[in-house]
Coordinates of C-alpha atoms and ligand atoms in Angstrom, one line a residue:
Chain A
M1 CA 152.7 142.2 78.5
I2 CA 149.6 143.3 78.3
R3 CA 149.0 145.8 74.8
L4 CA 145.3 147.1 74.4
Q5 CA 145.5 149.3 71.0
N6 CA 142.1 151.0 70.4
I7 CA 140.0 149.2 72.1
E8 CA 136.7 149.5 71.9
K9 CA 133.4 147.2 73.1
V10 CA 129.8 148.3 72.3
Y11 CA 127.3 146.2 73.9
R12 CA 123.8 146.3 71.5
T13 CA 120.7 145.0 73.0
S14 CA 117.4 144.8 71.1
T15 CA 116.6 148.7 71.7
V16 CA 119.9 150.5 72.7
E17 CA 123.8 150.5 72.0
T18 CA 126.1 151.0 75.1
L19 CA 129.1 152.3 73.9
A20 CA 131.3 150.8 77.4
L21 CA 134.7 151.5 76.0
S22 CA 135.8 153.7 73.9
S23 CA 139.6 154.0 71.9
I24 CA 141.3 152.4 75.2
N25 CA 145.5 152.2 74.7
L26 CA 147.2 150.2 77.4
D27 CA 150.8 148.6 77.9
I28 CA 150.7 146.8 81.2
A29 CA 154.3 145.9 82.2
K30 CA 155.9 142.7 83.0
G31 CA 155.2 142.5 87.1
E32 CA 153.0 145.8 87.4
F33 CA 150.8 146.5 89.3
L34 CA 148.6 148.9 87.7
S35 CA 145.0 149.9 89.4
I36 CA 142.1 150.9 87.3
M37 CA 139.4 153.5 89.0
G38 CA 136.2 155.4 87.6
P39 CA 133.2 155.8 88.5
S40 CA 130.6 152.9 88.2
G41 CA 128.9 152.1 84.5
C42 CA 132.3 153.5 83.4
G43 CA 133.5 150.2 81.7
K44 CA 135.5 148.8 84.6
S45 CA 134.7 145.3 84.5
T46 CA 134.4 145.0 81.0
L47 CA 138.1 146.2 80.5
L48 CA 138.9 143.7 82.8
N49 CA 137.2 141.2 81.7
I50 CA 138.5 141.8 77.8
M51 CA 141.5 142.2 79.4
G52 CA 142.0 138.6 80.1
L53 CA 139.9 137.0 77.1
L54 CA 136.2 136.7 78.3
D55 CA 135.0 138.9 76.6
A56 CA 136.1 139.8 73.1
P57 CA 136.0 143.4 72.6
S58 CA 134.0 145.2 69.5
K59 CA 137.3 146.6 67.8
G60 CA 141.4 146.6 68.5
D61 CA 143.7 143.8 69.6
I62 CA 144.4 142.7 72.9
K63 CA 147.8 141.7 72.3
I64 CA 149.6 138.6 75.0
D65 CA 153.4 138.7 75.1
N66 CA 153.5 140.4 71.5
Q67 CA 150.8 137.9 70.0
K68 CA 147.7 139.0 69.0
T69 CA 144.7 136.9 70.2
D70 CA 141.9 137.5 67.7
H71 CA 142.2 134.2 66.4
L72 CA 142.7 131.2 69.3
S73 CA 139.6 128.9 69.1
D74 CA 137.0 128.5 72.2
K75 CA 140.4 126.1 73.4
Q76 CA 143.2 128.1 73.2
L77 CA 141.0 130.8 75.1
A78 CA 140.1 128.4 77.8
A79 CA 144.1 127.4 78.2
F80 CA 145.3 130.3 78.0
R81 CA 143.2 131.8 81.6
N82 CA 143.8 128.8 83.0
K83 CA 147.9 129.4 82.9
K84 CA 148.3 132.6 82.5
L85 CA 145.7 134.1 84.7
G86 CA 143.8 134.4 88.2
F87 CA 140.5 136.0 88.0
I88 CA 139.7 137.6 91.2
F89 CA 136.0 139.1 91.3
Q90 CA 134.3 141.7 94.5
S91 CA 131.6 138.4 94.6
Y92 CA 134.2 136.3 95.5
H93 CA 132.1 133.8 93.3
L94 CA 133.1 130.8 95.6
I95 CA 131.5 128.0 95.4
N96 CA 129.4 126.7 97.9
D97 CA 129.1 123.6 97.7
L98 CA 132.5 122.5 97.6
Q99 CA 135.2 123.4 101.3
V100 CA 137.5 126.0 100.6
L101 CA 140.3 123.4 99.7
D102 CA 137.9 122.0 96.9
N103 CA 137.1 125.7 95.9
V104 CA 140.7 126.4 96.0
E105 CA 141.6 122.9 93.8
L106 CA 139.6 124.2 90.9
P107 CA 142.2 125.7 88.5
L108 CA 144.0 123.0 89.2
L109 CA 141.7 120.1 87.5
Y110 CA 141.6 121.8 84.7
R111 CA 145.1 121.4 83.1
D112 CA 147.0 118.0 83.8
S113 CA 147.3 117.4 87.8
T114 CA 147.0 115.3 89.6
A115 CA 145.1 114.6 93.2
K116 CA 148.1 115.2 95.2
E117 CA 149.6 117.6 93.1
R118 CA 146.3 119.7 93.5
K119 CA 146.5 119.4 97.3
M120 CA 150.0 120.4 98.2
L121 CA 148.9 123.0 95.9
A122 CA 146.3 124.5 96.8
T123 CA 147.6 124.2 100.5
E124 CA 150.3 125.7 99.6
A125 CA 148.2 128.4 97.9
L126 CA 146.1 128.7 101.4
E127 CA 148.7 129.3 103.6
K128 CA 150.3 131.8 101.4
V129 CA 147.2 134.0 101.6
G130 CA 146.7 132.6 106.0
L131 CA 143.8 130.5 105.8
A132 CA 146.0 126.7 106.7
N133 CA 143.6 126.1 109.1
R134 CA 140.3 126.3 107.2
V135 CA 140.8 123.8 104.5
K136 CA 137.4 122.0 105.8
H137 CA 135.6 125.6 105.7
F138 CA 132.7 125.5 103.5
P139 CA 132.0 129.4 102.0
N140 CA 128.8 129.6 103.8
Q141 CA 131.5 129.0 106.8
L142 CA 133.6 132.2 106.6
S143 CA 134.6 136.5 106.7
G144 CA 134.1 138.1 103.4
G145 CA 137.0 138.9 103.8
Q146 CA 138.5 135.4 104.2
K147 CA 136.3 134.1 101.6
Q148 CA 138.0 136.6 99.4
R149 CA 141.2 135.2 100.8
V150 CA 140.6 132.1 99.5
A151 CA 139.7 133.2 96.1
I152 CA 143.2 135.2 95.9
A153 CA 144.6 131.1 97.2
R154 CA 142.3 129.8 93.6
A155 CA 143.8 132.8 91.8
I156 CA 147.0 132.1 92.8
V157 CA 147.2 128.4 92.4
G158 CA 147.8 127.6 89.4
R159 CA 150.9 130.2 89.6
P160 CA 149.4 132.3 87.4
E161 CA 151.6 135.2 85.8
I162 CA 148.7 137.3 86.1
I163 CA 145.5 138.1 88.2
L164 CA 143.1 140.6 87.5
A165 CA 141.1 141.9 90.1
D166 CA 138.0 143.0 89.9
E167 CA 137.4 145.5 92.8
P168 CA 138.3 142.4 95.4
T169 CA 138.4 144.9 98.3
G170 CA 134.2 146.1 97.9
N171 CA 132.4 144.4 100.3
L172 CA 135.0 144.5 102.6
D173 CA 135.8 146.7 105.6
S174 CA 138.4 149.3 105.9
A175 CA 140.4 147.0 107.8
M176 CA 139.7 143.7 106.2
G177 CA 140.4 145.6 103.2
S178 CA 144.6 146.7 102.8
E179 CA 145.1 143.1 105.0
I180 CA 143.6 141.9 100.8
L181 CA 146.1 144.6 98.8
D182 CA 149.0 143.8 101.3
I183 CA 148.6 140.3 100.0
L184 CA 148.6 141.4 96.8
L185 CA 151.1 143.7 97.0
Q186 CA 153.8 140.6 98.5
L187 CA 152.2 138.9 95.5
N188 CA 153.9 141.9 93.1
Q189 CA 156.5 141.7 94.9
K190 CA 157.9 138.2 96.4
D191 CA 156.9 137.1 93.2
G192 CA 156.7 139.5 90.0
T193 CA 152.9 138.4 89.8
T194 CA 151.8 141.7 87.2
I195 CA 148.3 142.8 88.3
V196 CA 145.7 144.7 87.1
M197 CA 143.1 145.8 90.2
V198 CA 140.1 147.7 90.0
T199 CA 139.5 149.7 92.6
H200 CA 137.1 152.4 94.2
D201 CA 140.0 153.5 96.9
E202 CA 141.7 156.2 96.6
N203 CA 144.6 154.7 99.4
M204 CA 144.7 151.7 97.9
A205 CA 145.5 152.5 94.6
H206 CA 147.9 155.0 96.0
K207 CA 149.5 151.6 97.2
T208 CA 150.5 150.7 93.7
H209 CA 152.7 151.0 90.3
R210 CA 149.9 153.3 88.4
L211 CA 146.9 154.9 88.1
V212 CA 144.0 154.9 85.2
R213 CA 141.3 155.9 85.4
L214 CA 138.1 155.7 83.1
F215 CA 135.5 158.3 82.6
D216 CA 132.3 157.0 80.1
G217 CA 134.4 155.1 78.4
S218 CA 138.0 156.3 77.9
Q219 CA 140.9 156.8 79.1
V220 CA 141.5 159.9 80.7
Q221 CA 144.8 159.1 82.8
Chain B
M1 CA 137.3 115.4 87.7
F2 CA 135.7 112.6 88.7
K3 CA 136.1 112.8 91.5
H4 CA 135.6 116.1 92.4
L5 CA 132.2 116.2 90.6
F6 CA 131.1 113.3 92.8
K7 CA 131.5 115.4 96.0
L8 CA 129.9 118.2 94.2
I9 CA 127.0 115.8 94.6
W10 CA 127.6 114.7 97.7
N11 CA 127.6 117.8 98.8
K12 CA 124.4 118.9 97.5
K13 CA 123.3 115.8 98.2
K14 CA 119.6 117.5 99.7
Q15 CA 118.7 119.0 96.5
N16 CA 119.7 115.9 94.6
F17 CA 117.5 114.2 96.6
L18 CA 114.1 114.3 94.3
L19 CA 115.9 114.3 91.2
M20 CA 117.0 110.7 92.5
S21 CA 114.0 110.2 93.1
E22 CA 111.8 111.0 90.4
I23 CA 114.6 109.1 88.9
L24 CA 114.2 106.4 90.7
V25 CA 110.4 105.8 90.4
S26 CA 110.8 106.3 86.9
F27 CA 113.0 103.6 86.8
L28 CA 111.1 101.2 89.4
V29 CA 107.8 102.1 87.0
I30 CA 110.2 101.7 83.6
F31 CA 111.0 97.8 85.4
A32 CA 108.2 96.7 85.5
V33 CA 107.0 97.8 82.5
F34 CA 109.6 96.5 80.8
T35 CA 109.8 92.6 82.5
L36 CA 106.4 92.3 81.1
V37 CA 106.8 93.1 78.1
V38 CA 110.2 90.4 78.3
Y39 CA 108.4 87.8 79.6
Y40 CA 105.8 88.6 76.8
Y41 CA 108.0 88.2 74.2
H42 CA 109.6 85.3 75.9
N43 CA 106.2 83.3 75.8
Y44 CA 105.6 84.3 71.7
K45 CA 109.1 83.2 71.2
K46 CA 107.8 80.0 72.6
P47 CA 106.3 77.3 70.2
M48 CA 102.5 77.0 70.3
G49 CA 102.7 73.4 71.1
L50 CA 99.2 72.9 68.8
D51 CA 98.2 73.9 65.0
Y52 CA 95.2 75.9 65.9
Q53 CA 94.2 75.8 61.9
G54 CA 91.0 74.6 60.0
V55 CA 90.1 73.3 64.0
W56 CA 86.4 74.0 64.8
V57 CA 85.4 73.2 68.6
I58 CA 81.7 71.9 69.1
N59 CA 79.6 73.1 71.9
Y60 CA 76.8 70.4 72.3
S61 CA 74.8 69.9 75.4
N62 CA 74.4 66.5 76.4
S63 CA 70.8 65.5 74.9
Y64 CA 70.9 62.0 75.2
Q65 CA 70.2 60.6 78.4
T66 CA 70.5 57.0 79.3
K67 CA 71.4 54.5 82.3
N68 CA 73.2 52.2 79.2
T69 CA 76.7 53.5 78.6
D70 CA 76.9 50.5 75.5
S71 CA 73.9 52.1 74.4
L72 CA 75.3 55.9 75.5
N73 CA 79.2 55.0 73.3
L74 CA 76.9 53.7 70.3
Y75 CA 75.0 57.3 70.6
Y76 CA 78.3 59.2 70.0
S77 CA 80.5 56.7 68.3
T78 CA 77.3 56.9 65.5
L79 CA 78.1 60.3 65.7
V80 CA 81.6 60.9 65.0
Q81 CA 81.1 58.0 62.2
T82 CA 78.1 60.9 61.0
I83 CA 80.5 64.3 61.2
K84 CA 83.3 62.2 59.9
S85 CA 81.1 61.0 56.8
L86 CA 80.9 64.6 56.1
P87 CA 84.3 64.9 52.8
Q88 CA 85.5 68.3 54.5
V89 CA 86.7 66.7 57.6
K90 CA 89.3 64.9 58.4
Q91 CA 89.6 64.0 62.3
V92 CA 86.9 63.7 65.2
S93 CA 88.2 64.5 69.4
F94 CA 86.4 64.4 72.1
T95 CA 87.6 66.5 75.0
A96 CA 86.9 68.0 78.8
D97 CA 86.0 71.6 78.4
N98 CA 89.0 73.0 79.0
T99 CA 90.0 73.5 74.8
P100 CA 92.6 76.0 73.9
F101 CA 92.4 79.4 74.1
T102 CA 89.3 79.5 77.1
Q103 CA 89.5 80.8 80.5
N104 CA 88.8 77.0 81.4
M105 CA 90.6 75.2 83.2
N106 CA 90.9 72.5 85.7
T107 CA 93.6 71.9 88.2
G108 CA 94.9 69.8 90.6
G109 CA 97.5 68.3 92.3
I110 CA 99.8 65.3 91.3
T111 CA 102.3 62.9 93.0
F112 CA 105.2 61.7 92.3
N113 CA 108.4 59.4 95.0
N114 CA 105.6 62.0 98.2
K115 CA 106.6 65.0 96.6
K116 CA 103.0 66.7 95.7
M117 CA 103.1 69.1 92.9
D118 CA 100.6 71.7 92.9
G119 CA 98.2 74.3 89.1
N120 CA 98.5 71.3 87.1
N121 CA 96.2 71.4 84.1
W122 CA 94.2 68.2 84.4
Y123 CA 92.5 66.8 80.4
T124 CA 90.6 64.7 79.9
V125 CA 90.5 63.8 75.4
D126 CA 90.6 61.2 73.7
D127 CA 92.8 59.3 71.2
N128 CA 92.4 61.4 68.1
Y129 CA 92.9 64.8 69.7
K130 CA 96.7 65.0 69.0
N131 CA 96.4 64.4 65.6
V132 CA 93.5 67.2 64.9
L133 CA 95.6 69.4 66.9
N134 CA 99.1 68.0 64.9
M135 CA 100.5 67.9 69.1
D136 CA 104.4 67.2 68.9
L137 CA 105.2 64.0 70.5
L138 CA 108.7 63.6 72.4
E139 CA 109.0 60.7 74.2
G140 CA 106.8 57.3 73.7
R141 CA 103.1 57.2 72.7
W142 CA 99.7 59.5 72.5
F143 CA 97.1 57.5 73.2
N144 CA 95.4 54.4 71.6
K145 CA 92.2 51.1 71.6
G146 CA 94.5 49.0 73.1
D147 CA 95.1 51.6 76.2
Y148 CA 91.2 50.1 76.9
A149 CA 92.5 47.8 79.7
T150 CA 95.7 48.4 80.4
K151 CA 97.4 47.4 84.7
S152 CA 97.5 51.2 85.3
K153 CA 95.6 53.9 84.0
P154 CA 98.2 55.2 81.3
I155 CA 98.6 59.3 81.3
V156 CA 100.1 62.0 79.0
I157 CA 102.1 64.3 80.3
N158 CA 103.1 67.8 79.3
S159 CA 106.9 68.9 78.6
D160 CA 106.5 71.0 81.3
L161 CA 104.9 69.0 83.7
K162 CA 107.7 66.3 82.8
E163 CA 110.7 68.9 84.0
K164 CA 109.2 69.2 87.2
L165 CA 108.6 65.7 87.6
F166 CA 111.4 64.0 86.3
G167 CA 113.9 66.6 85.3
N168 CA 115.9 66.0 83.1
G169 CA 115.7 61.6 83.7
S170 CA 113.5 60.2 81.4
A171 CA 109.0 59.7 82.3
L172 CA 108.0 56.5 79.9
G173 CA 107.3 54.7 82.3
K174 CA 107.2 55.9 85.8
L175 CA 104.3 54.9 88.1
I176 CA 102.9 58.6 89.7
G177 CA 99.7 59.8 91.5
D178 CA 97.8 58.9 94.9
G179 CA 97.7 55.5 96.3
D180 CA 99.9 52.4 95.4
N181 CA 101.1 51.4 92.8
K182 CA 97.7 49.3 91.3
S183 CA 96.0 52.9 92.2
K184 CA 99.3 55.4 90.5
M185 CA 99.4 55.9 86.2
R186 CA 102.0 54.9 83.9
V187 CA 103.7 57.3 81.8
I188 CA 103.3 56.2 78.4
G189 CA 104.0 59.5 76.7
V190 CA 105.7 63.6 76.5
V191 CA 104.7 65.8 74.7
Q192 CA 105.4 69.4 74.0
S193 CA 103.4 72.1 76.3
I194 CA 100.9 74.2 74.0
K195 CA 100.4 77.3 74.9
I196 CA 96.6 77.5 76.2
K197 CA 96.2 80.1 77.2
G198 CA 97.9 82.1 73.3
D199 CA 100.4 83.7 72.0
Y200 CA 101.8 85.6 74.8
A201 CA 101.4 84.0 77.5
N202 CA 103.2 80.9 79.4
T203 CA 103.3 77.7 78.8
E204 CA 102.0 75.0 82.3
A205 CA 103.1 72.2 83.2
G206 CA 99.4 68.6 81.8
L207 CA 98.4 65.7 81.6
Y208 CA 96.5 64.0 79.4
Q209 CA 93.7 61.5 81.1
R210 CA 92.2 59.1 78.3
T211 CA 88.3 59.1 78.1
D212 CA 86.9 55.8 79.7
T213 CA 83.1 54.5 78.2
G214 CA 81.5 57.0 82.0
S215 CA 83.4 60.1 79.9
F216 CA 79.8 61.0 77.6
R217 CA 78.3 61.2 80.2
W218 CA 80.0 64.7 81.2
L219 CA 81.9 65.8 78.2
G220 CA 80.4 69.1 76.1
K221 CA 82.9 69.9 73.4
M222 CA 84.2 68.3 70.5
L223 CA 86.7 69.5 68.3
V224 CA 87.2 68.9 64.2
K225 CA 90.1 68.5 61.9
V226 CA 88.5 70.4 58.7
T227 CA 90.2 70.5 54.7
P228 CA 91.1 74.4 54.2
D229 CA 88.5 74.6 51.6
A230 CA 85.8 73.9 54.3
D231 CA 84.0 77.8 54.1
A232 CA 80.3 79.1 55.8
T233 CA 78.4 76.9 53.9
F234 CA 80.1 73.4 55.1
E235 CA 79.8 75.0 58.7
G236 CA 76.2 75.6 58.0
K237 CA 75.8 71.8 57.1
L238 CA 78.1 70.1 59.3
Y239 CA 76.4 72.8 62.3
K240 CA 72.7 71.0 60.9
T241 CA 74.4 68.0 60.8
V242 CA 75.0 68.1 64.6
A243 CA 72.3 69.8 65.3
N244 CA 70.1 67.6 63.7
Y245 CA 71.6 64.1 65.6
M246 CA 71.4 65.7 69.4
K247 CA 68.2 66.6 69.5
N248 CA 67.3 69.1 72.0
S249 CA 70.7 70.0 72.5
D250 CA 72.5 73.4 72.1
V251 CA 75.2 73.1 69.4
E252 CA 77.5 76.0 68.9
I253 CA 80.5 76.1 66.0
E254 CA 83.5 77.9 67.1
H255 CA 86.3 78.8 65.4
L256 CA 90.0 78.1 67.2
A257 CA 92.0 80.4 64.9
D258 CA 89.3 83.2 66.8
K259 CA 89.7 82.1 69.6
R260 CA 93.2 82.8 69.9
V261 CA 93.0 86.0 68.7
S262 CA 91.0 87.2 71.2
I263 CA 93.1 85.7 74.3
N264 CA 95.5 87.3 73.0
Y265 CA 93.1 90.5 73.0
F266 CA 92.7 89.7 76.9
T267 CA 96.9 89.1 77.7
L268 CA 97.5 92.7 75.9
V269 CA 95.1 94.6 76.9
P270 CA 96.6 94.6 80.6
I271 CA 100.0 95.6 79.2
I272 CA 98.6 98.1 76.1
V273 CA 97.1 100.3 79.2
L274 CA 100.0 100.1 81.2
L275 CA 102.4 101.0 78.4
I276 CA 99.6 103.6 77.6
V277 CA 100.4 105.1 81.6
A278 CA 103.9 104.1 81.4
C279 CA 104.5 107.0 78.3
F280 CA 102.7 109.7 80.0
L281 CA 105.1 108.6 83.1
I282 CA 108.3 109.2 81.0
I283 CA 106.8 112.1 80.0
N284 CA 106.5 113.2 83.4
V285 CA 109.4 112.5 84.1
A286 CA 111.8 113.6 81.2
L287 CA 109.8 117.3 82.0
G288 CA 110.5 117.4 85.8
L289 CA 114.0 116.2 84.7
F290 CA 114.4 118.8 82.0
G291 CA 112.9 121.5 84.7
V292 CA 115.1 120.5 86.9
L293 CA 118.4 120.2 85.0
W294 CA 117.6 123.6 83.1
Y295 CA 116.5 125.2 86.6
N296 CA 119.8 123.9 88.2
I297 CA 122.0 125.5 85.5
N298 CA 120.1 129.0 85.9
K299 CA 121.0 128.8 89.9
R300 CA 125.0 127.6 88.7
R301 CA 125.0 131.4 86.5
G302 CA 127.5 132.2 88.3
E303 CA 129.2 129.0 88.7
I304 CA 129.3 128.4 85.4
G305 CA 131.0 131.8 84.9
L306 CA 133.5 131.6 86.8
R307 CA 135.4 127.8 85.7
R308 CA 134.9 129.4 82.2
A309 CA 137.0 132.1 84.1
I310 CA 139.2 129.7 84.9
G311 CA 140.3 127.8 82.7
A312 CA 137.3 125.2 81.7
T313 CA 135.9 125.6 77.8
G314 CA 132.1 125.3 76.0
N315 CA 131.9 121.5 76.0
S316 CA 133.6 121.1 79.1
V317 CA 131.4 122.6 81.0
S318 CA 128.4 121.4 78.9
S319 CA 130.0 117.8 79.6
Q320 CA 130.0 118.7 82.6
L321 CA 126.8 119.1 83.5
V322 CA 125.7 116.1 82.0
F323 CA 128.1 114.0 83.5
E324 CA 126.8 115.0 87.1
A325 CA 123.2 114.1 86.0
M326 CA 124.7 111.1 84.7
I327 CA 126.6 110.6 88.3
L328 CA 122.8 111.1 89.5
A329 CA 120.7 108.3 87.5
T330 CA 124.4 106.0 88.6
L331 CA 123.1 106.9 92.3
S332 CA 120.1 106.3 91.8
L333 CA 119.9 103.4 89.3
I334 CA 122.4 102.5 92.2
I335 CA 119.6 102.2 94.8
G336 CA 116.8 100.7 92.0
T337 CA 118.2 97.7 90.7
F338 CA 118.8 96.9 94.6
F339 CA 114.8 96.5 95.1
A340 CA 114.4 95.0 91.5
I341 CA 116.7 92.7 92.2
Q342 CA 114.8 91.4 95.1
F343 CA 111.8 90.3 92.4
P344 CA 114.4 87.4 91.2
L345 CA 116.2 86.3 94.0
L346 CA 112.5 86.1 96.6
N347 CA 110.8 85.0 92.7
V348 CA 108.0 86.9 93.8
F349 CA 105.4 86.0 90.4
S350 CA 107.9 82.8 89.5
L351 CA 108.7 84.5 86.8
P352 CA 112.2 82.5 84.9
A353 CA 114.9 85.6 86.4
S354 CA 116.5 85.3 83.1
V355 CA 113.2 87.6 81.7
Y356 CA 114.0 90.3 85.0
I357 CA 117.4 90.9 84.4
I358 CA 116.8 91.1 80.1
A359 CA 114.5 93.6 81.8
L360 CA 116.8 94.8 84.6
F361 CA 119.6 96.2 81.7
L362 CA 116.6 97.8 79.1
S363 CA 115.5 99.1 82.1
I364 CA 118.6 101.2 83.1
I365 CA 119.8 101.9 79.3
F366 CA 116.9 102.8 79.8
I367 CA 117.0 105.5 82.1
Y368 CA 120.7 106.6 81.0
L369 CA 118.7 107.2 78.0
L370 CA 116.2 109.3 78.7
V371 CA 118.9 111.8 81.2
F372 CA 120.9 111.7 78.6
V373 CA 118.8 112.7 76.0
C374 CA 117.1 115.3 79.0
S375 CA 120.1 116.8 80.5
L376 CA 121.8 117.4 76.6
H377 CA 120.1 120.6 75.9
P378 CA 120.0 122.6 78.9
G379 CA 124.8 121.1 79.1
K380 CA 124.2 123.0 75.4
Q381 CA 122.5 126.5 77.1
A382 CA 124.7 126.1 79.3
A383 CA 127.9 126.4 77.8
A384 CA 126.6 129.1 75.4
I385 CA 125.8 131.6 79.1
Y386 CA 128.7 134.2 78.3
P387 CA 131.3 134.4 81.1
A388 CA 131.5 137.4 81.6
V389 CA 127.7 138.5 81.6
A390 CA 127.8 135.4 84.2
L391 CA 129.9 136.8 86.5
H392 CA 128.2 140.3 85.6
E393 CA 125.1 139.0 87.9
E394 CA 125.8 138.5 90.9
Ligands
LIG401 N1 126.3 142.3 79.3 C1 125.8 143.8 78.7 N2 125.0 144.1 78.3 C2 125.4 145.3 78.0 N3 125.5 146.2 78.5 C3 126.7 145.8 79.5 C4 126.7 144.7 79.7 N4 127.5 144.0 80.7 C5 127.8 146.0 81.1 N5 127.2 146.7 79.7 C6 127.2 148.4 79.9 O1 128.4 148.9 79.8 C7 128.7 149.9 80.9 C8 130.2 149.4 81.6 O2 130.1 147.9 82.4 P1 130.8 147.9 83.7 O3 130.2 145.9 84.2 O4 132.1 147.6 83.1 O5 131.6 149.1 84.1 P2 132.1 149.4 86.0 O6 132.5 150.2 86.0 O7 132.3 148.3 86.7 O8 130.2 149.6 86.4 P3 131.0 148.7 89.2 O9 131.7 150.1 89.6 O10 129.4 149.6 89.1 O11 130.6 147.7 88.5 C9 127.7 150.5 81.7 O12 126.9 151.2 80.8 C10 126.9 148.7 81.1 O13 125.7 148.6 81.8
LIG402 MG1 132.1 146.6 87.3

């Protein structure tokens, strides 16, 4: 489903050059649940962003469903992210001025949909993460675990094939963290969603199908 | 999307309040400026109603004192003959002090059908006045010698007063004024109103009454129409002629064309000052708007990154921000229009309603343009934000 070939990423600022990723080769199958581990600064987020076509690699190819992606326009990239991908972040990235339901509806605003459809799909997604009773709340009226569940609902509302989760449990205690992991495991098992998750937690990583370790921008396992 | 943005703005009403009030205040100032500009333009487009070229004003103080009205009249008719004998002089007319393009006024009420209309200009003029100024006669006739012995005093009114008193109906032969029919005045003609206060001022209702035999005791001005070749040498000659005739009188000659220029300055200065003030204010508001939008966008980098991640293109992010600013402007304009519309509704300054309406439209367009221009660049900047970087920051 996702194939990374010889990916290299160099960040250049006026003074320093950082090699964030080098010669990454990775094949992710449809329906796979992959976790990525590694010390801070080793390039995990960078890798995830490259997979999500949010960032372009300095070298190498990304193929998604066997299609090369380097020639896509901004519009095509946006459409791709909108239809195929769901992002989950450590810091949730909810819009604080919008109610839970509106936050979850957000991805649907960037595709053809009616208000009714949006509401239906968003309610459905919120039910899946067990937050159907919080639709009218604002994000700052929720706990961290609840916020992350809203973010998951937002990630799945458009029924994406792939979910990219960057330390989704990083800000949560272990009980909350395993709750979130359970939701992701369910999505993977029931709906067959392909999931790539960055984590610092060995136990969680072992519950997934495969573990990739990064060190200083390189794959070590 | 519209509903979504509206929700976003509504939920942030506290943060947006400042920006909205800023837009509101600038709208009201712009509206005031445009109202004045439109009003001046509206007046400017109206016909002047008189020919000021080659009309000179001779100011004199009464030097000849006599109880005998006949010899008084003889004195002044001889003066006229003397002036008229100069080849460059076409016409001479006596008038009271409220000549065109001066600040002198003589206002009073006039009654018709038991209704009293206040604030009309009364002009005391003679038979030649209309020709000297080449005024347009719309109905009836101007004064002539035969008016000396009519039953009711003849009067000529201008088009503004005609409309005030008679609307679209005819004015000729109507009796206006106080008291019984004997003391009323008969309208014998209607002239086009003249812009007595210059190009940018409105016309006002006015009545012309004929000088009578006693008028020379207090009149102090003559209007002289001269030929185009009348130059400074001739002006000197005219001055000497009048001054020699009217011993002990202070004689002064002015040109109507010059007086027009100076009264135009007089009306334009306030609007120029206001325009300068408004310009500074607009620059201020534009910078403020720009700053606030810029600040908002920087505060919302996370949101922008997120939107990109879930499927927004750079362009849709930037148009969202511009659109949000336009919605804010619309909300302010709705409130502003509510205030602005009170002016024509309550007729505060008795300007024509059309002036307000045009000014309102111009101000709305202006504010939209201002907000659009100010939000364009911050919007573009937002589109240029790297989503990966923006998401990384929080
Ligand atoms: N926009 C950027 N400009 C310059 N350098 C960057 C940028 N983003 C990341 N880097 C660098 O690239 C390297 C990898 O960063 P990345 O965020 O991928 O690490 P990470 O593994 O996700 O770390 P963490 O576990 O702390 O989130 C780091 O050395 C970081 O400083
Ligand atoms: Mg990271």
